[in-house]
CSV table of C-alpha atoms in Angstrom, one decimal:
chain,number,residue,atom,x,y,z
R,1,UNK,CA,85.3,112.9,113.6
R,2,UNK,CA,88.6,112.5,114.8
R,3,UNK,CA,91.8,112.8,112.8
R,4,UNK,CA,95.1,111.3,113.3
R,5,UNK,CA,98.3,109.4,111.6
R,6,UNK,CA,99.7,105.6,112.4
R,7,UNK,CA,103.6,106.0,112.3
R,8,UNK,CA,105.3,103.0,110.9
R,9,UNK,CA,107.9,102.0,109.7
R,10,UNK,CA,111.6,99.7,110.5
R,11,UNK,CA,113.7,99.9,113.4
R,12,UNK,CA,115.9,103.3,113.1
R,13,UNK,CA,114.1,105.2,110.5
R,14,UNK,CA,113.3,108.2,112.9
R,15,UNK,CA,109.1,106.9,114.0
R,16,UNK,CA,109.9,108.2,117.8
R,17,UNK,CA,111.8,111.4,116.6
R,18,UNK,CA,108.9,112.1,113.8
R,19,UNK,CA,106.4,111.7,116.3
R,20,UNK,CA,108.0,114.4,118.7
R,21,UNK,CA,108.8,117.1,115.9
R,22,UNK,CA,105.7,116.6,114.1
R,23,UNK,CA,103.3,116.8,117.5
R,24,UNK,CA,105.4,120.1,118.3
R,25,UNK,CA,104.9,121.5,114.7
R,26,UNK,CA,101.1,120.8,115.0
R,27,UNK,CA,100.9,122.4,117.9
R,28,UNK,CA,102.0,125.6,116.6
R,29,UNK,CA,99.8,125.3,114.2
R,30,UNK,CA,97.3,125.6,116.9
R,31,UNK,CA,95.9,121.5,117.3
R,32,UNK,CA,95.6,120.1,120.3
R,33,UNK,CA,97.5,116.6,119.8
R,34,UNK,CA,97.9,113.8,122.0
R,35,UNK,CA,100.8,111.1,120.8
R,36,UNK,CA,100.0,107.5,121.4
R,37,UNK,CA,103.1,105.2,122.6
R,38,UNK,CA,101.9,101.7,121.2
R,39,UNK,CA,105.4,100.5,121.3
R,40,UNK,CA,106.3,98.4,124.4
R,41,UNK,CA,110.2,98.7,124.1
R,42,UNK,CA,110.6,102.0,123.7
R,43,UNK,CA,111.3,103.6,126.9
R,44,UNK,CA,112.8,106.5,126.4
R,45,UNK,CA,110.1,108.8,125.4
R,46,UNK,CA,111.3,112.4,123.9
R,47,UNK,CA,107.9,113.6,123.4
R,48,UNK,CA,105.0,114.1,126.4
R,49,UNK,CA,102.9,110.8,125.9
R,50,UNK,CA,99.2,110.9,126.2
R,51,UNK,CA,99.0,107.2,126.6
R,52,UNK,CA,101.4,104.7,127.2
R,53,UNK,CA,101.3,100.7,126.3
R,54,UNK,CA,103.4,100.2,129.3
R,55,UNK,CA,100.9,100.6,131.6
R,56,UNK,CA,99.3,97.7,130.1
R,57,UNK,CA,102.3,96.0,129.1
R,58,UNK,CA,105.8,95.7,129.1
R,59,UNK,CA,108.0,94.0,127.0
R,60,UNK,CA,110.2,93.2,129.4
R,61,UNK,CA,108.0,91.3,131.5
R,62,UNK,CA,106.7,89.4,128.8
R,63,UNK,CA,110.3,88.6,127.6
R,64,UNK,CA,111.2,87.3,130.8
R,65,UNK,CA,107.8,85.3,131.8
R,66,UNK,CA,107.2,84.0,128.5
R,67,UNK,CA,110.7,83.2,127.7
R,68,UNK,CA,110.5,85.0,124.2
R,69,UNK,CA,112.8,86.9,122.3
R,70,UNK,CA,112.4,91.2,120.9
R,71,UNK,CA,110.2,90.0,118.2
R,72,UNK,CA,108.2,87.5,119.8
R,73,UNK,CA,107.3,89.9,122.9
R,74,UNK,CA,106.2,92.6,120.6
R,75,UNK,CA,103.8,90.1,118.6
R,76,UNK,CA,102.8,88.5,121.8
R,77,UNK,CA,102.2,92.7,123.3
R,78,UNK,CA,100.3,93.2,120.4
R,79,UNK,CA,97.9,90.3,120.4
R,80,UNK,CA,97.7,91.5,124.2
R,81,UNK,CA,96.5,94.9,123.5
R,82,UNK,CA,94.1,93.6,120.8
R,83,UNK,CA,92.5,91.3,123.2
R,84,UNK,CA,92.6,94.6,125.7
R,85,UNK,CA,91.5,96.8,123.4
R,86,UNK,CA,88.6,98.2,125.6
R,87,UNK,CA,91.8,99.8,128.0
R,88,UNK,CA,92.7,101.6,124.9
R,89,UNK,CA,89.5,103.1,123.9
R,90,UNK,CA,88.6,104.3,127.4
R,91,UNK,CA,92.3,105.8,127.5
R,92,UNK,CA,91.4,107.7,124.4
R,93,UNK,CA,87.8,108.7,125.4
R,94,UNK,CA,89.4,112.3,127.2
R,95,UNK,CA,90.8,113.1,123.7
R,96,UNK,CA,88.2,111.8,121.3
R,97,UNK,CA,86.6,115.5,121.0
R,98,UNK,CA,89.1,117.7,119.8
R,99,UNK,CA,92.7,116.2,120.0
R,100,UNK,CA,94.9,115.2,116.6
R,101,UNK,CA,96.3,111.6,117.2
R,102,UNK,CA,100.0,110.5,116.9
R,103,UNK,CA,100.3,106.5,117.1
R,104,UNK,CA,103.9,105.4,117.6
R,105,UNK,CA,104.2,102.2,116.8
R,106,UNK,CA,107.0,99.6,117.3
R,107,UNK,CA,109.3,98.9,114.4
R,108,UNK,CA,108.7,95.4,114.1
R,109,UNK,CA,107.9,95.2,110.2
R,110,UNK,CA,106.2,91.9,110.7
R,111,UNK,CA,103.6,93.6,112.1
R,112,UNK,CA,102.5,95.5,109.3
R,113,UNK,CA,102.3,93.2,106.8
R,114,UNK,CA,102.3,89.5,107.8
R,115,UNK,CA,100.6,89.8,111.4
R,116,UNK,CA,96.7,90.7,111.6
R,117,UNK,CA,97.2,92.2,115.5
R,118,UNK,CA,98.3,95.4,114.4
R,119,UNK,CA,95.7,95.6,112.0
R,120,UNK,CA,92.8,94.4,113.4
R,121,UNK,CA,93.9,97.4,116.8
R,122,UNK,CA,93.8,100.3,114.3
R,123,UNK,CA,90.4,99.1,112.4
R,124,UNK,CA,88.6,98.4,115.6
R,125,UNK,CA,89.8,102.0,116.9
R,126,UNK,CA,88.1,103.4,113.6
R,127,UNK,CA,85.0,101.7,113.7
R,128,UNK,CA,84.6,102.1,117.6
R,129,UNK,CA,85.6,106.0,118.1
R,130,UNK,CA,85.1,106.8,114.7
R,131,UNK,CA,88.8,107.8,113.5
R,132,UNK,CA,90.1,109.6,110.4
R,133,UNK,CA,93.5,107.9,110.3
R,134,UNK,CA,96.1,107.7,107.6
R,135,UNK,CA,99.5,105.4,107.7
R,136,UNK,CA,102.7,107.1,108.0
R,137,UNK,CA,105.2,104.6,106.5
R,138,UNK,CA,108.7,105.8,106.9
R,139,UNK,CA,112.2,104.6,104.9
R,140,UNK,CA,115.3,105.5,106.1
R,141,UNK,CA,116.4,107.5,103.0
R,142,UNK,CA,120.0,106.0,103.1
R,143,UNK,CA,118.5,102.9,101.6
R,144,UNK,CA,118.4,104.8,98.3
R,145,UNK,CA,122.0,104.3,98.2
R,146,UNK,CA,121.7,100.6,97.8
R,147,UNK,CA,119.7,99.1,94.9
R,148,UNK,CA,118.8,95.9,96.3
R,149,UNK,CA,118.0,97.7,99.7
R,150,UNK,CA,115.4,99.8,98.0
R,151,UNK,CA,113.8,97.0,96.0
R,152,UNK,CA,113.2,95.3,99.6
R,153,UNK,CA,111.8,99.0,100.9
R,154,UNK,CA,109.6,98.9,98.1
R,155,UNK,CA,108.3,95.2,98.4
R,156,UNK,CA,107.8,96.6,102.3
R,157,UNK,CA,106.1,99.4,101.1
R,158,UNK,CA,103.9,97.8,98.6
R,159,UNK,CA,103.1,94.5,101.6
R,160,UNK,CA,102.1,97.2,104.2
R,161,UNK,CA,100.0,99.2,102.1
R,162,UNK,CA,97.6,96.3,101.0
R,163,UNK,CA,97.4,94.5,104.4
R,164,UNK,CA,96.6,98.0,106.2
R,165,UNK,CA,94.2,99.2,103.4
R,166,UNK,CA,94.4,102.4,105.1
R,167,UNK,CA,95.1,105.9,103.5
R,168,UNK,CA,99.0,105.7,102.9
R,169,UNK,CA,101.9,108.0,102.6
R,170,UNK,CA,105.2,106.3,102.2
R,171,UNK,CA,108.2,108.8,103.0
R,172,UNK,CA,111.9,108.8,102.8
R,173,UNK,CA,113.0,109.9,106.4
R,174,UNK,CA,116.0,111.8,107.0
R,175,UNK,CA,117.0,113.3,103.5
R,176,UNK,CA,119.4,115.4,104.8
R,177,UNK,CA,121.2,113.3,105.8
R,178,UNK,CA,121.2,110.9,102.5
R,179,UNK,CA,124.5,112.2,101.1
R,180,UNK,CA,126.6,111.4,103.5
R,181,UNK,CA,126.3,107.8,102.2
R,182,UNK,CA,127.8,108.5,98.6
R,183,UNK,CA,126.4,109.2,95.3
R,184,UNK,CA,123.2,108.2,94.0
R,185,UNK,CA,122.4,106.3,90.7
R,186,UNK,CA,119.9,108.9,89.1
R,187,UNK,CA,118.2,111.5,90.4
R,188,UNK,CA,116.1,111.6,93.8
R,189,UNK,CA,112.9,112.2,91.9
R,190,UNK,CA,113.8,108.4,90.1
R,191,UNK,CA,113.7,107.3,93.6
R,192,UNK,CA,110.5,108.9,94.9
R,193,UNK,CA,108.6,108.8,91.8
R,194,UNK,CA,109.6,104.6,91.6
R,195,UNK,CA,110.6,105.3,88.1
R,196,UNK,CA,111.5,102.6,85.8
R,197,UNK,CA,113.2,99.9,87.7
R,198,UNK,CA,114.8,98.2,84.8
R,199,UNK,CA,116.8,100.7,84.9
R,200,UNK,CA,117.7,100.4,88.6
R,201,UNK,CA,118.1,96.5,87.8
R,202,UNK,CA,120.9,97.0,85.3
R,203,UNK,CA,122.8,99.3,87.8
R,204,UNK,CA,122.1,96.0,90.3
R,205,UNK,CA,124.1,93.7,88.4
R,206,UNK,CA,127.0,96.1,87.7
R,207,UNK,CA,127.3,96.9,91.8
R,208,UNK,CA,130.6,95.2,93.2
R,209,UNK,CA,128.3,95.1,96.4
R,210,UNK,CA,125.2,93.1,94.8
R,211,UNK,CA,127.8,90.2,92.8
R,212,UNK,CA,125.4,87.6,94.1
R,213,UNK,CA,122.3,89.6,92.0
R,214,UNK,CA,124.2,88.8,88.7
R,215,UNK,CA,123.6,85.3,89.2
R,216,UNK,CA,120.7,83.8,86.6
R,217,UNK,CA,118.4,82.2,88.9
R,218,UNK,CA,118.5,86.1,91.2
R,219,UNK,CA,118.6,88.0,88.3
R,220,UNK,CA,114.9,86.4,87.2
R,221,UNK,CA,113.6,86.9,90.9
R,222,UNK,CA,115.0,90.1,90.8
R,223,UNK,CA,112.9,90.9,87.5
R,224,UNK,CA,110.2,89.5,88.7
R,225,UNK,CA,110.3,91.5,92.2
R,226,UNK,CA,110.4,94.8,90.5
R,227,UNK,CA,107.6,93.8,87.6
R,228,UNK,CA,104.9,93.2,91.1
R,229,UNK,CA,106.1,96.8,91.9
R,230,UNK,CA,105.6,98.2,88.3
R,231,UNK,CA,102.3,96.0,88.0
R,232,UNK,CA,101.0,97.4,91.0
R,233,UNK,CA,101.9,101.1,90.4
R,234,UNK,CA,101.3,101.9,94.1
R,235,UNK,CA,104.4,103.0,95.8
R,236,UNK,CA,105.8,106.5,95.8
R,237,UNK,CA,107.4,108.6,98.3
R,238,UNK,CA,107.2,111.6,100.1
R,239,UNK,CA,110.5,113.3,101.7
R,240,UNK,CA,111.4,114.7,104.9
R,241,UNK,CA,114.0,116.7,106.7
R,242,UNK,CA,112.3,116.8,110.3
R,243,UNK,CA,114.2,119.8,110.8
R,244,UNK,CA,113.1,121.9,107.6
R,245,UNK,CA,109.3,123.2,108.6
R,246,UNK,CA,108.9,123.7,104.7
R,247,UNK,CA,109.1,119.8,104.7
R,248,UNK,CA,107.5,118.9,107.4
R,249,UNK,CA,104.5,121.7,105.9
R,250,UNK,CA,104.4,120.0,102.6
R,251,UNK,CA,104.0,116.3,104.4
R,252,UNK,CA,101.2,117.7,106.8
R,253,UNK,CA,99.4,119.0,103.7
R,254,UNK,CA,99.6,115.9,102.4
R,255,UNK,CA,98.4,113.9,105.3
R,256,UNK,CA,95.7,116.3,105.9
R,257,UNK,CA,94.1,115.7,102.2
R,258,UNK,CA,94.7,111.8,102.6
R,259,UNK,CA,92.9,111.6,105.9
R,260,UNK,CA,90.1,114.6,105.3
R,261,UNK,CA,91.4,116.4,107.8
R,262,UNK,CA,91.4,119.5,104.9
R,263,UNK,CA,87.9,119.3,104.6
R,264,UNK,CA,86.7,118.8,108.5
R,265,UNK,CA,85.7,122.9,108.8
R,266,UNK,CA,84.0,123.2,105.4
R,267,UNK,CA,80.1,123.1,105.3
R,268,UNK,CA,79.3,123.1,101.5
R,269,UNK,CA,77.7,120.9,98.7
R,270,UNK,CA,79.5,117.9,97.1
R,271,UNK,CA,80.3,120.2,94.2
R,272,UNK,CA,82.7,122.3,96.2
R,273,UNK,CA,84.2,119.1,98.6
R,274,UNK,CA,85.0,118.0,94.2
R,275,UNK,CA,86.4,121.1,93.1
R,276,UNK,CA,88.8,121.1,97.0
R,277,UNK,CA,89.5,117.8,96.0
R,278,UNK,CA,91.1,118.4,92.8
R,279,UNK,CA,92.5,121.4,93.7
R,280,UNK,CA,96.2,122.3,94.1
R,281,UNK,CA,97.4,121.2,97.0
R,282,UNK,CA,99.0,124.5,98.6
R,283,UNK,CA,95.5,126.0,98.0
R,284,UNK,CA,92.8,123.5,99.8
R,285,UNK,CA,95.2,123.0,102.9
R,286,UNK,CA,95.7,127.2,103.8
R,287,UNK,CA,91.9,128.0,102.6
R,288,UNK,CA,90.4,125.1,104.7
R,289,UNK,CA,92.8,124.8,107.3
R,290,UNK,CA,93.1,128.5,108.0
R,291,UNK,CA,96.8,128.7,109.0
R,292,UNK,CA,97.9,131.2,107.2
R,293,UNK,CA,98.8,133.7,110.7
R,294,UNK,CA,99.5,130.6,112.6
R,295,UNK,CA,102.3,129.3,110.1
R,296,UNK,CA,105.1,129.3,112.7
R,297,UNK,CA,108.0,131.9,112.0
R,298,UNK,CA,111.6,130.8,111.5
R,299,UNK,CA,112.2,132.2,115.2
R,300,UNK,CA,109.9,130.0,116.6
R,301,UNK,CA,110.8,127.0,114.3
R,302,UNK,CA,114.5,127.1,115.9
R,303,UNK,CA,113.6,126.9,118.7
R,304,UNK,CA,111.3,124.1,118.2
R,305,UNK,CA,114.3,122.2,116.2
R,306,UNK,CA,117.0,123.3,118.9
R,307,UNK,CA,114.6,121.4,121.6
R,308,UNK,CA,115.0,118.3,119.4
R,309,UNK,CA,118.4,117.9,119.0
């Protein structure tokens, strides 16, 4: 089995930057990882990159023979590499037997929940090779700020979690930096939890910023937008500070129990794979993971940081 993460999420909220700080911190942690570049327009690579789309295709080449736009070149890159998808299986082959897999993927949201190309690359990589992967959604946290922003992260959220159907972790990227936008309504926890939104619809109508959601006829939508949300009771969200290896630590633990990777190196009945299961968190990843000596020290966590900046 192989065991990896698909990084999602819109334009600017920090995929490229996650995938270079969280392939160095898993290194340390002594995996061997190997990040996937699946997006066509980015060019400007921080990290080393196992595989790259552009020696398949480039979005600029497409834009320019096709006569397409951004978005259009990336959905018409994507039904490319679906149709090609045999390239990027024997490109993976080399790390298939004991590499952790970072896929960067572009930040056209469309692609995660209305397109099937997307989709229909990552299940035919798990059915094919056998992967372990779980979806890495990430927010820009500075949405928080602004209600009717965050009702439309959570509708994302919420539209990319049922048209993946993979193991999902939505997070709010960039915390540290969140207060430098001003004040929030309630609490962070309201935020991650995805407390009561009537709550969060009342402080809608007041904002000077959201008149237009005080109107009847978007006040009702707006009700009816955040009842789907409650109904479904999926979304919550994880934070992150890419630059804090205690945040960083408690998303990997995560990630590892969503995708199995916790319980890849324990040989033992279905009682005990229960009992893991149920288990706190902070106690199933260092028993089955064995990091405990290879935790990075602070020393060697500045340094990582300092490289990233």
């Amino acid at each position: 089995m192989v065991f990896g993460q698909v990084v999602i999420g819109p334009p600017g909220s920090g995929k490229t930057t996650y995938c270079n700080g969280m392939s160095q911190f898993l290194s340390l942690l002594g995996r061997k990882v190997a990040v996937v570049n699946l997006d066509p327009a980015n060019d400007a690579l921080p990290y080393e990159c196992a595989i790259n789309i552009e020696d398949l295709i480039k979005l600029s080449d497409v834009m320019s023979e096709h006569s397409l736009g951004p978005n259009g070149g990336l959905v018409y890159c994507m039904d490319y590499l679906e149709k090609n998808i045999d390239w990027l299986e024997e490109k993976l082959k080399p790390f298939i037997e004991d590499h952790y897999l970072l896929f960067d993927f572009p930040g056209q949201v469309e692609l995660f929940f209305l397109h099937s190309n997307a989709r229909s690359v990552i299940n035919k990589l798990i059915k094919k090779m056998d992967l372990r992967l779980t979806a890495v959604h990430l927010i820009d946290a500075h949405l928080c700020c602004d209600p009717g922003k965050y009702v439309s992260a959570l509708l994302l959220s919420l539209s990319t979690m049922l048209h993946l159907e993979l193991p999902h972790i939505n997070v709010l990227s960039k915390i540290d930096l969140i207060e430098n936008y001003g004040n929030l309504a309630f609490n962070l926890d309201f935020y991650t939890d995805v407390q009561d939104l009537s709550y969060l619809q009342y402080h809608l109508e007041q904002d000077p910023r959201s008149a237009k959601y005080s109107e009847p006829a978007n006040r009702k939508l707006t009700k009816e937008l955040c009842d789907v949300i409650d109904d479904f009771g999926l979304v919550n969200f994880s934070t992150l500070d890419i630059q804090d290896k205690e945040s960083v630590g408690n998303l990997v633990k995560l990630i590892d129990k969503s995708n199995g990777y916790i319980f890849s190196s324990i040989d033992s009945s279905a009682v005990e794979f229960s009992k893991i299961a149920a288990a706190p968190l902070d106690w199933d990843y260092y028993r089955t993971a064995e990091v405990q000596e290879k935790y990075m020290k602070d020393d060697e966590f500045a340094q990582l940081t300092s490289r990233m900046q």
